[in-house]
Short mmCIF file of C-alpha atoms in Angstrom, two decimals:
data_model
loop_
_atom_site.label_atom_id
_atom_site.label_comp_id
_atom_site.label_asym_id
_atom_site.label_seq_id
_atom_site.Cartn_x
_atom_site.Cartn_y
_atom_site.Cartn_z
CA MET A 26 0.00 0.00 0.00
CA PRO A 27 1.56 3.37 -1.01
CA ALA A 28 2.49 5.75 1.75
CA ALA A 29 0.08 8.61 2.32
CA ALA A 30 1.16 11.98 0.98
CA PRO A 31 2.52 14.18 3.73
CA THR A 32 0.24 16.90 5.02
CA PRO A 33 1.56 20.34 4.07
CA PRO A 34 2.57 22.69 6.89
CA PRO A 35 0.16 25.42 8.01
CA ALA A 36 -0.13 28.58 5.93
CA PHE A 37 2.09 31.61 6.34
CA ALA A 38 0.82 34.52 8.44
CA THR A 39 -1.37 36.93 6.50
CA ARG A 40 0.92 39.83 7.44
CA ALA A 41 3.80 38.05 5.69
CA THR A 42 1.95 37.24 2.47
CA SER A 43 0.15 40.59 2.23
CA THR A 44 3.27 42.78 2.51
CA GLU A 45 5.27 43.34 -0.67
CA GLY A 46 9.05 43.23 -0.85
CA SER A 47 10.97 46.45 -1.39
CA PRO A 48 11.30 47.41 -5.08
CA VAL A 49 14.28 49.55 -4.08
CA ARG A 50 16.19 46.51 -2.78
CA GLU A 51 15.28 44.60 -5.95
CA ILE A 52 16.55 47.45 -8.14
CA LEU A 53 19.79 47.56 -6.14
CA ALA A 54 20.34 43.89 -6.97
CA LEU A 55 19.97 44.72 -10.68
CA THR A 56 22.54 47.51 -10.46
CA GLU A 57 25.40 45.48 -8.98
CA ARG A 58 26.91 44.91 -12.42
CA PRO A 59 30.32 46.58 -12.76
CA GLY A 60 30.08 49.91 -14.50
CA THR A 61 26.50 50.67 -13.53
CA ILE A 62 25.89 54.20 -12.28
CA SER A 63 23.02 54.04 -9.82
CA PHE A 64 20.90 56.92 -8.63
CA ALA A 65 18.62 54.32 -7.04
CA GLY A 66 19.88 53.49 -3.54
CA GLY A 67 20.30 55.99 -0.76
CA LEU A 68 23.84 54.77 -0.09
CA PRO A 69 26.52 56.89 1.59
CA ALA A 70 29.75 57.29 -0.36
CA PRO A 71 32.11 54.51 0.83
CA GLU A 72 35.25 56.48 -0.01
CA LEU A 73 34.18 59.05 2.60
CA PHE A 74 33.97 56.57 5.47
CA ASP A 75 36.54 57.28 8.18
CA ALA A 76 37.82 53.71 8.00
CA GLU A 77 41.08 54.51 9.80
CA GLY A 78 39.34 56.30 12.66
CA LEU A 79 36.83 53.47 13.06
CA ARG A 80 39.60 50.85 12.92
CA THR A 81 41.35 52.64 15.77
CA ALA A 82 38.08 52.76 17.72
CA TYR A 83 37.56 49.01 17.31
CA ASP A 84 41.17 48.34 18.28
CA THR A 85 40.67 50.42 21.42
CA ALA A 86 37.44 48.59 22.34
CA LEU A 87 39.04 45.18 21.86
CA THR A 88 42.32 46.13 23.55
CA THR A 89 41.13 48.02 26.62
CA THR A 90 37.91 46.10 27.41
CA PRO A 91 37.98 42.85 25.41
CA ARG A 92 35.88 40.84 27.83
CA ARG A 93 33.18 43.46 27.89
CA ALA A 94 33.31 44.12 24.14
CA LEU A 95 32.75 40.45 23.31
CA GLN A 96 30.15 39.74 26.01
CA TYR A 97 26.38 40.10 26.22
CA SER A 98 25.23 43.58 27.21
CA THR A 99 22.18 45.37 28.55
CA THR A 100 19.19 45.86 26.27
CA GLU A 101 19.16 49.63 26.76
CA GLY A 102 22.67 50.00 25.34
CA ALA A 103 26.19 50.86 26.45
CA PRO A 104 26.04 53.76 28.93
CA GLU A 105 28.84 55.71 27.25
CA LEU A 106 27.12 55.54 23.85
CA ARG A 107 23.80 56.61 25.35
CA GLU A 108 25.60 59.52 26.98
CA ALA A 109 27.16 60.53 23.65
CA VAL A 110 23.79 60.37 21.86
CA ALA A 111 22.15 62.41 24.62
CA ALA A 112 24.89 65.04 24.46
CA ARG A 113 24.52 65.42 20.68
CA ALA A 114 20.74 65.73 20.94
CA THR A 115 21.06 68.34 23.69
CA ALA A 116 23.55 70.30 21.58
CA ARG A 117 20.97 70.37 18.77
CA GLY A 118 18.41 72.02 21.03
CA LEU A 119 16.57 69.08 22.57
CA PRO A 120 17.54 68.53 26.24
CA THR A 121 18.17 64.82 26.59
CA GLY A 122 19.65 62.56 29.25
CA PRO A 123 21.23 59.12 28.78
CA ASP A 124 18.20 57.46 30.37
CA ASP A 125 16.00 58.95 27.61
CA VAL A 126 17.87 56.92 24.98
CA LEU A 127 17.63 53.32 23.78
CA ILE A 128 20.36 52.09 21.42
CA THR A 129 19.00 50.08 18.47
CA SER A 130 20.32 48.06 15.54
CA GLY A 131 19.83 50.91 13.11
CA SER A 132 16.96 53.39 13.22
CA GLN A 133 14.91 50.87 11.22
CA GLN A 134 14.79 48.71 14.35
CA ALA A 135 13.73 51.72 16.38
CA LEU A 136 10.75 52.15 14.05
CA THR A 137 9.92 48.45 14.34
CA LEU A 138 10.05 48.60 18.15
CA VAL A 139 7.78 51.64 18.30
CA THR A 140 5.34 50.01 15.89
CA THR A 141 5.35 46.77 17.89
CA THR A 142 4.71 48.72 21.08
CA LEU A 143 1.93 50.98 19.81
CA ILE A 144 0.08 49.36 16.90
CA GLU A 145 -2.64 46.72 17.00
CA PRO A 146 -4.00 45.18 13.78
CA GLY A 147 -6.53 47.59 12.31
CA ASP A 148 -5.12 50.70 14.01
CA VAL A 149 -4.78 53.77 11.80
CA VAL A 150 -1.32 55.16 11.06
CA LEU A 151 -0.93 58.50 9.30
CA VAL A 152 1.96 59.05 6.89
CA GLU A 153 3.19 61.68 4.49
CA ASN A 154 2.38 60.95 0.87
CA PRO A 155 4.79 59.82 -0.49
CA THR A 156 6.81 58.41 2.42
CA TYR A 157 9.71 56.14 3.33
CA LEU A 158 9.06 52.76 1.72
CA ALA A 159 10.37 50.60 4.59
CA ALA A 160 8.00 52.40 6.96
CA LEU A 161 5.06 51.31 4.79
CA GLN A 162 6.39 47.74 5.02
CA CYS A 163 6.75 48.01 8.80
CA PHE A 164 3.20 49.28 9.29
CA GLY A 165 1.86 46.71 6.84
CA LEU A 166 3.46 43.84 8.77
CA ALA A 167 1.84 45.20 11.95
CA GLY A 168 -1.58 45.07 10.31
CA ALA A 169 -2.11 48.83 10.46
CA ARG A 170 -4.43 50.74 8.16
CA VAL A 171 -2.21 53.38 6.60
CA VAL A 172 -3.83 56.71 5.73
CA PRO A 173 -1.92 59.39 3.79
CA VAL A 174 -1.95 63.03 4.87
CA PRO A 175 -2.13 65.57 2.02
CA CYS A 176 1.23 67.26 1.38
CA ASP A 177 2.65 69.93 -0.87
CA GLU A 178 6.25 70.69 -1.88
CA GLU A 179 7.06 71.59 1.75
CA GLY A 180 5.44 68.57 3.39
CA ILE A 181 2.39 68.02 5.58
CA LEU A 182 -0.52 70.45 5.29
CA PRO A 183 -1.44 71.08 8.95
CA ASP A 184 -5.08 71.99 8.22
CA ALA A 185 -5.55 68.70 6.39
CA LEU A 186 -3.88 66.82 9.24
CA ASP A 187 -6.28 68.36 11.73
CA ALA A 188 -9.29 67.13 9.78
CA ILE A 189 -7.90 63.63 9.21
CA VAL A 190 -7.01 63.13 12.89
CA ALA A 191 -10.53 64.15 13.89
CA ARG A 192 -12.08 61.81 11.31
CA GLU A 193 -9.80 58.73 11.43
CA ARG A 194 -8.77 58.70 15.12
CA PRO A 195 -5.26 57.41 14.34
CA LYS A 196 -2.76 56.00 16.82
CA LEU A 197 0.26 57.78 15.40
CA LEU A 198 1.69 60.03 12.73
CA TYR A 199 4.94 58.93 11.11
CA THR A 200 6.99 61.69 9.52
CA VAL A 201 10.46 62.33 8.10
CA PRO A 202 10.29 66.13 8.36
CA THR A 203 13.91 66.96 7.48
CA PHE A 204 15.23 66.14 3.97
CA GLN A 205 12.52 63.55 3.58
CA ASN A 206 12.95 60.20 1.89
CA PRO A 207 11.94 60.10 -0.95
CA THR A 208 11.24 63.75 -1.76
CA GLY A 209 14.11 65.59 -0.04
CA ARG A 210 11.70 68.26 1.22
CA THR A 211 11.83 69.83 4.69
CA LEU A 212 8.81 70.74 6.79
CA PRO A 213 8.99 74.42 7.88
CA GLY A 214 9.13 75.29 11.56
CA THR A 215 5.68 76.91 11.56
CA ARG A 216 4.12 73.71 10.25
CA ARG A 217 6.03 71.61 12.77
CA ALA A 218 4.57 73.75 15.54
CA ALA A 219 1.08 73.27 14.10
CA VAL A 220 1.55 69.49 13.90
CA ALA A 221 2.68 69.42 17.54
CA ARG A 222 -0.36 71.43 18.62
CA THR A 223 -2.70 69.10 16.72
CA ALA A 224 -1.14 66.02 18.31
CA ALA A 225 -1.49 67.48 21.80
CA ARG A 226 -5.04 68.68 21.27
CA LEU A 227 -6.46 65.57 19.62
CA GLY A 228 -4.31 62.87 21.25
CA LEU A 229 -1.77 61.40 18.85
CA TRP A 230 1.62 59.72 19.02
CA LEU A 231 4.29 61.35 16.85
CA VAL A 232 7.12 59.30 15.34
CA GLU A 233 9.83 61.60 13.98
CA ASP A 234 12.45 59.84 11.84
CA ASP A 235 15.64 61.87 11.37
CA PRO A 236 18.41 59.95 9.60
CA TYR A 237 19.41 62.90 7.40
CA GLY A 238 19.28 65.95 9.67
CA ASP A 239 23.07 66.35 9.94
CA LEU A 240 23.41 66.53 6.14
CA ARG A 241 22.44 70.17 5.59
CA TYR A 242 24.16 71.95 2.70
CA GLU A 243 22.44 75.32 2.81
CA GLY A 244 19.72 77.19 4.70
CA ALA A 245 19.01 77.50 8.39
CA HIS A 246 18.67 74.65 10.88
CA VAL A 247 15.04 73.77 11.71
CA PRO A 248 14.44 72.41 15.24
CA TRP A 249 13.16 68.89 15.62
CA LEU A 250 9.41 68.40 15.74
CA ALA A 251 10.06 66.80 19.14
CA ALA A 252 11.27 70.16 20.47
CA HIS A 253 8.00 72.02 19.82
CA PRO A 254 5.38 72.68 22.54
CA GLY A 255 2.85 69.87 22.55
CA ALA A 256 5.33 67.31 21.24
CA GLU A 257 8.28 67.58 23.59
CA GLU A 258 7.05 65.75 26.69
CA ASP A 259 4.99 62.59 26.46
CA ARG A 260 4.06 61.81 22.87
CA THR A 261 7.07 61.92 20.50
CA ALA A 262 9.44 59.11 19.56
CA LEU A 263 12.53 60.53 17.86
CA LEU A 264 14.56 58.10 15.75
CA GLY A 265 18.20 58.73 14.87
CA SER A 266 20.97 56.89 13.07
CA PHE A 267 24.74 56.74 12.67
CA SER A 268 24.38 55.20 9.20
CA LYS A 269 24.57 58.41 7.20
CA ILE A 270 27.26 60.16 9.26
CA MET A 271 29.58 57.29 10.29
CA ALA A 272 28.88 54.06 8.39
CA PRO A 273 25.71 52.06 7.68
CA GLY A 274 27.55 48.77 8.23
CA LEU A 275 27.70 49.56 11.95
CA ARG A 276 23.90 49.15 12.10
CA LEU A 277 23.65 51.58 15.00
CA GLY A 278 20.67 53.79 15.69
CA TRP A 279 18.83 55.20 18.65
CA LEU A 280 15.40 55.95 20.01
CA ARG A 281 14.59 58.92 22.23
CA ALA A 282 11.15 58.40 23.73
CA PRO A 283 9.00 59.07 26.80
CA ALA A 284 9.71 56.74 29.70
CA ALA A 285 6.59 54.56 29.36
CA LEU A 286 7.05 54.02 25.62
CA ARG A 287 10.75 53.37 26.09
CA ARG A 288 10.12 50.72 28.76
CA HIS A 289 7.80 48.80 26.44
CA ALA A 290 10.25 49.21 23.55
CA VAL A 291 12.98 47.64 25.71
CA VAL A 292 10.79 44.56 26.22
CA ALA A 293 10.11 44.38 22.48
CA LYS A 294 13.84 44.62 21.79
CA GLN A 295 14.58 41.85 24.29
CA ALA A 296 12.24 39.63 22.27
CA ALA A 297 13.86 40.69 19.00
CA ASP A 298 17.63 40.53 19.57
CA LEU A 299 18.37 40.89 23.32
CA HIS A 300 20.67 43.85 22.63
CA THR A 301 22.60 45.60 19.88
CA SER A 302 26.15 44.41 19.18
CA THR A 303 28.36 45.25 22.17
CA VAL A 304 31.60 45.66 20.27
CA ASP A 305 29.99 47.99 17.72
CA GLN A 306 28.52 50.13 20.50
CA LEU A 307 31.82 50.41 22.37
CA ALA A 308 33.73 51.19 19.18
CA ALA A 309 31.23 53.92 18.32
CA ALA A 310 31.48 55.34 21.82
CA HIS A 311 35.30 55.40 21.59
CA TYR A 312 35.06 57.07 18.20
CA LEU A 313 32.68 59.75 19.45
CA GLY A 314 34.92 60.34 22.45
CA THR A 315 38.18 60.76 20.54
CA ALA A 316 37.44 61.66 16.92
CA ASP A 317 35.96 64.93 15.68
CA LEU A 318 32.70 63.66 14.21
CA ASP A 319 31.51 67.16 13.38
CA ALA A 320 34.65 67.77 11.29
CA HIS A 321 34.03 64.48 9.49
CA ILE A 322 30.40 65.45 8.84
CA ALA A 323 31.57 68.81 7.45
CA LYS A 324 33.80 66.94 4.99
CA VAL A 325 30.89 64.72 3.96
CA ARG A 326 28.60 67.72 3.54
CA THR A 327 31.08 69.44 1.21
CA ALA A 328 31.32 66.36 -1.01
CA TYR A 329 27.57 65.75 -1.07
CA ARG A 330 26.82 69.39 -1.83
CA ASP A 331 29.00 69.18 -4.92
CA ARG A 332 27.27 65.96 -5.97
CA ARG A 333 23.82 67.42 -5.44
CA ASP A 334 24.77 70.43 -7.55
CA ALA A 335 26.15 68.19 -10.31
CA LEU A 336 22.87 66.29 -10.43
CA LEU A 337 20.76 69.45 -10.46
CA THR A 338 22.91 71.03 -13.16
CA GLY A 339 22.52 68.06 -15.52
CA LEU A 340 18.87 67.12 -15.01
CA GLY A 341 17.64 69.62 -17.59
CA ASP A 342 19.50 67.80 -20.37
CA ALA A 343 18.72 64.30 -19.08
CA LEU A 344 14.97 64.51 -18.49
CA PRO A 345 12.31 65.26 -21.12
CA ALA A 346 11.14 68.83 -21.69
CA GLY A 347 8.42 69.70 -19.21
CA SER A 348 9.93 67.70 -16.36
CA THR A 349 10.19 69.31 -12.93
CA TRP A 350 12.32 68.64 -9.87
CA ASN A 351 13.08 70.17 -6.48
CA ARG A 352 16.26 71.56 -4.93
CA PRO A 353 16.71 69.96 -1.50
CA GLU A 354 18.71 71.90 1.08
CA GLY A 355 20.26 68.68 2.35
CA GLY A 356 19.87 64.94 2.59
CA MET A 357 20.42 62.44 -0.20
CA PHE A 358 17.58 62.73 -2.70
CA VAL A 359 16.13 64.80 -5.52
CA TRP A 360 12.48 64.21 -6.43
CA ALA A 361 11.53 64.63 -10.08
CA ARG A 362 8.32 64.46 -12.11
CA LEU A 363 8.22 63.61 -15.79
CA PRO A 364 5.75 65.24 -18.22
CA GLU A 365 2.16 64.11 -18.63
CA GLY A 366 1.91 60.70 -20.26
CA CYS A 367 5.29 59.42 -19.03
CA ASP A 368 5.68 56.43 -16.72
CA ALA A 369 8.91 56.20 -14.71
CA THR A 370 8.52 52.46 -14.08
CA ALA A 371 8.21 51.77 -17.81
CA LEU A 372 11.42 53.72 -18.44
CA LEU A 373 13.46 51.90 -15.80
CA SER A 374 14.29 48.83 -17.89
CA ALA A 375 15.60 51.05 -20.71
CA ALA A 376 17.76 52.89 -18.20
CA ILE A 377 19.16 49.69 -16.68
CA SER A 378 20.01 48.40 -20.17
CA ARG A 379 22.24 51.47 -20.48
CA GLN A 380 23.82 50.82 -17.08
CA VAL A 381 22.12 53.61 -15.18
CA ALA A 382 19.32 53.31 -12.62
CA PHE A 383 16.82 55.32 -10.61
CA VAL A 384 13.86 54.46 -8.38
CA PRO A 385 10.33 55.02 -9.72
CA GLY A 386 8.28 57.05 -7.28
CA SER A 387 5.06 55.02 -7.28
CA PRO A 388 6.02 52.49 -4.54
CA PHE A 389 6.56 55.33 -2.04
CA PHE A 390 2.92 56.40 -2.12
CA ALA A 391 0.48 55.13 0.49
CA ALA A 392 -2.36 55.96 -1.92
CA HIS A 393 -2.89 57.48 -5.36
CA PRO A 394 0.64 56.94 -6.73
CA ASP A 395 1.99 59.34 -9.32
CA PRO A 396 3.57 57.19 -12.07
CA ARG A 397 5.50 60.16 -13.45
CA THR A 398 7.67 60.56 -10.34
CA LEU A 399 11.16 59.26 -9.67
CA ARG A 400 13.73 59.48 -6.88
CA LEU A 401 17.37 60.21 -7.66
CA SER A 402 20.09 59.76 -5.05
CA PHE A 403 23.23 61.84 -5.57
CA THR A 404 25.52 60.74 -2.74
CA THR A 405 27.14 57.54 -4.02
CA HIS A 406 28.92 58.81 -7.13
CA THR A 407 31.38 61.60 -7.88
CA PRO A 408 30.30 64.66 -9.91
CA GLN A 409 32.06 63.20 -12.96
CA GLU A 410 30.22 59.90 -12.59
CA ILE A 411 26.95 61.74 -12.07
CA LYS A 412 27.50 63.63 -15.33
CA GLU A 413 28.06 60.36 -17.20
CA GLY A 414 25.06 58.77 -15.49
CA LEU A 415 22.83 61.62 -16.59
CA ARG A 416 24.11 61.28 -20.16
CA ARG A 417 23.10 57.61 -20.10
CA LEU A 418 19.75 58.46 -18.53
CA GLY A 419 19.05 61.04 -21.20
CA THR A 420 19.80 58.45 -23.89
CA ALA A 421 17.49 55.93 -22.25
CA ILE A 422 14.61 58.36 -21.86
#
């Protein structure tokens, strides 16, 4: 008698099968061929990493405290790194103590921990439209209902936010107010104040993601949303990262949050990974204590400013007549819109065949995607490479 066919295992969770993979990561895989000039990924320039300074920091961590560096650590993070993060936040106008900070494995984990702590399936999350793609994935995996807030070229429209909060009763608003991914725009201070007032009046968590704030090339500093009245005490989670200013391979980020939220986030982190890499934390703390990070950031800013300007200078020849684009004051991205009738996704394959790439804008929209939009990152390549990439892009389009 033939053996019975084995019974298949149970089905995957709905949250896993209903959440799409990242088109950006898929495009990056296509652009790994030698010679490809990619405007697709938001990757820092590797030649600007302070590899020697970081090597010295790792040597110090492994030489002076090897047993500690290679051992398990506390979930909250190494005290000296929390102190350094708190000091930098305070210097930027947001009084912060070490106990206000949780060290995470990149700011992406900080977003995941906040989402795990706050969001039940079916809860409403408000986002800018368009917004950071991985945030849409994070909220989708949590089972949230994502609702876009109307925006213009400067970001969230506070009057529209007020009406949506009253109607939808959301749990939180997620925003990247400074040099936003994907658009590069920055929310003005007056609008940040209005958002903070709305959150306080109507009862709303604010999640402020700031991976790009140190990369300002022109214009005046705009205080964090978390520093405005109504947002500064008990309702704002501020996410930060060392990826754009030190090295993304460190996978180091941080969460500044009210005590109750932070306590729950610690429990969620314990369930996720126990703690962030001890040796990476100690090396980063040594680096911050001995190297001049601000001088390094100034060097990075100078290089990125030149690359941004090279991209802006050449876009007119590369894109079709009638295209528009913005001029970000910092960050890593330029947001462009092709003329009526064009589809950026349809043009991508032609671009890749000519060894140049960009990211179509449609996947970044929570609703009503604009197929004419595209995101161009300018940080990875030199001005000369950017010029050649734009020549190829113009040929493709």
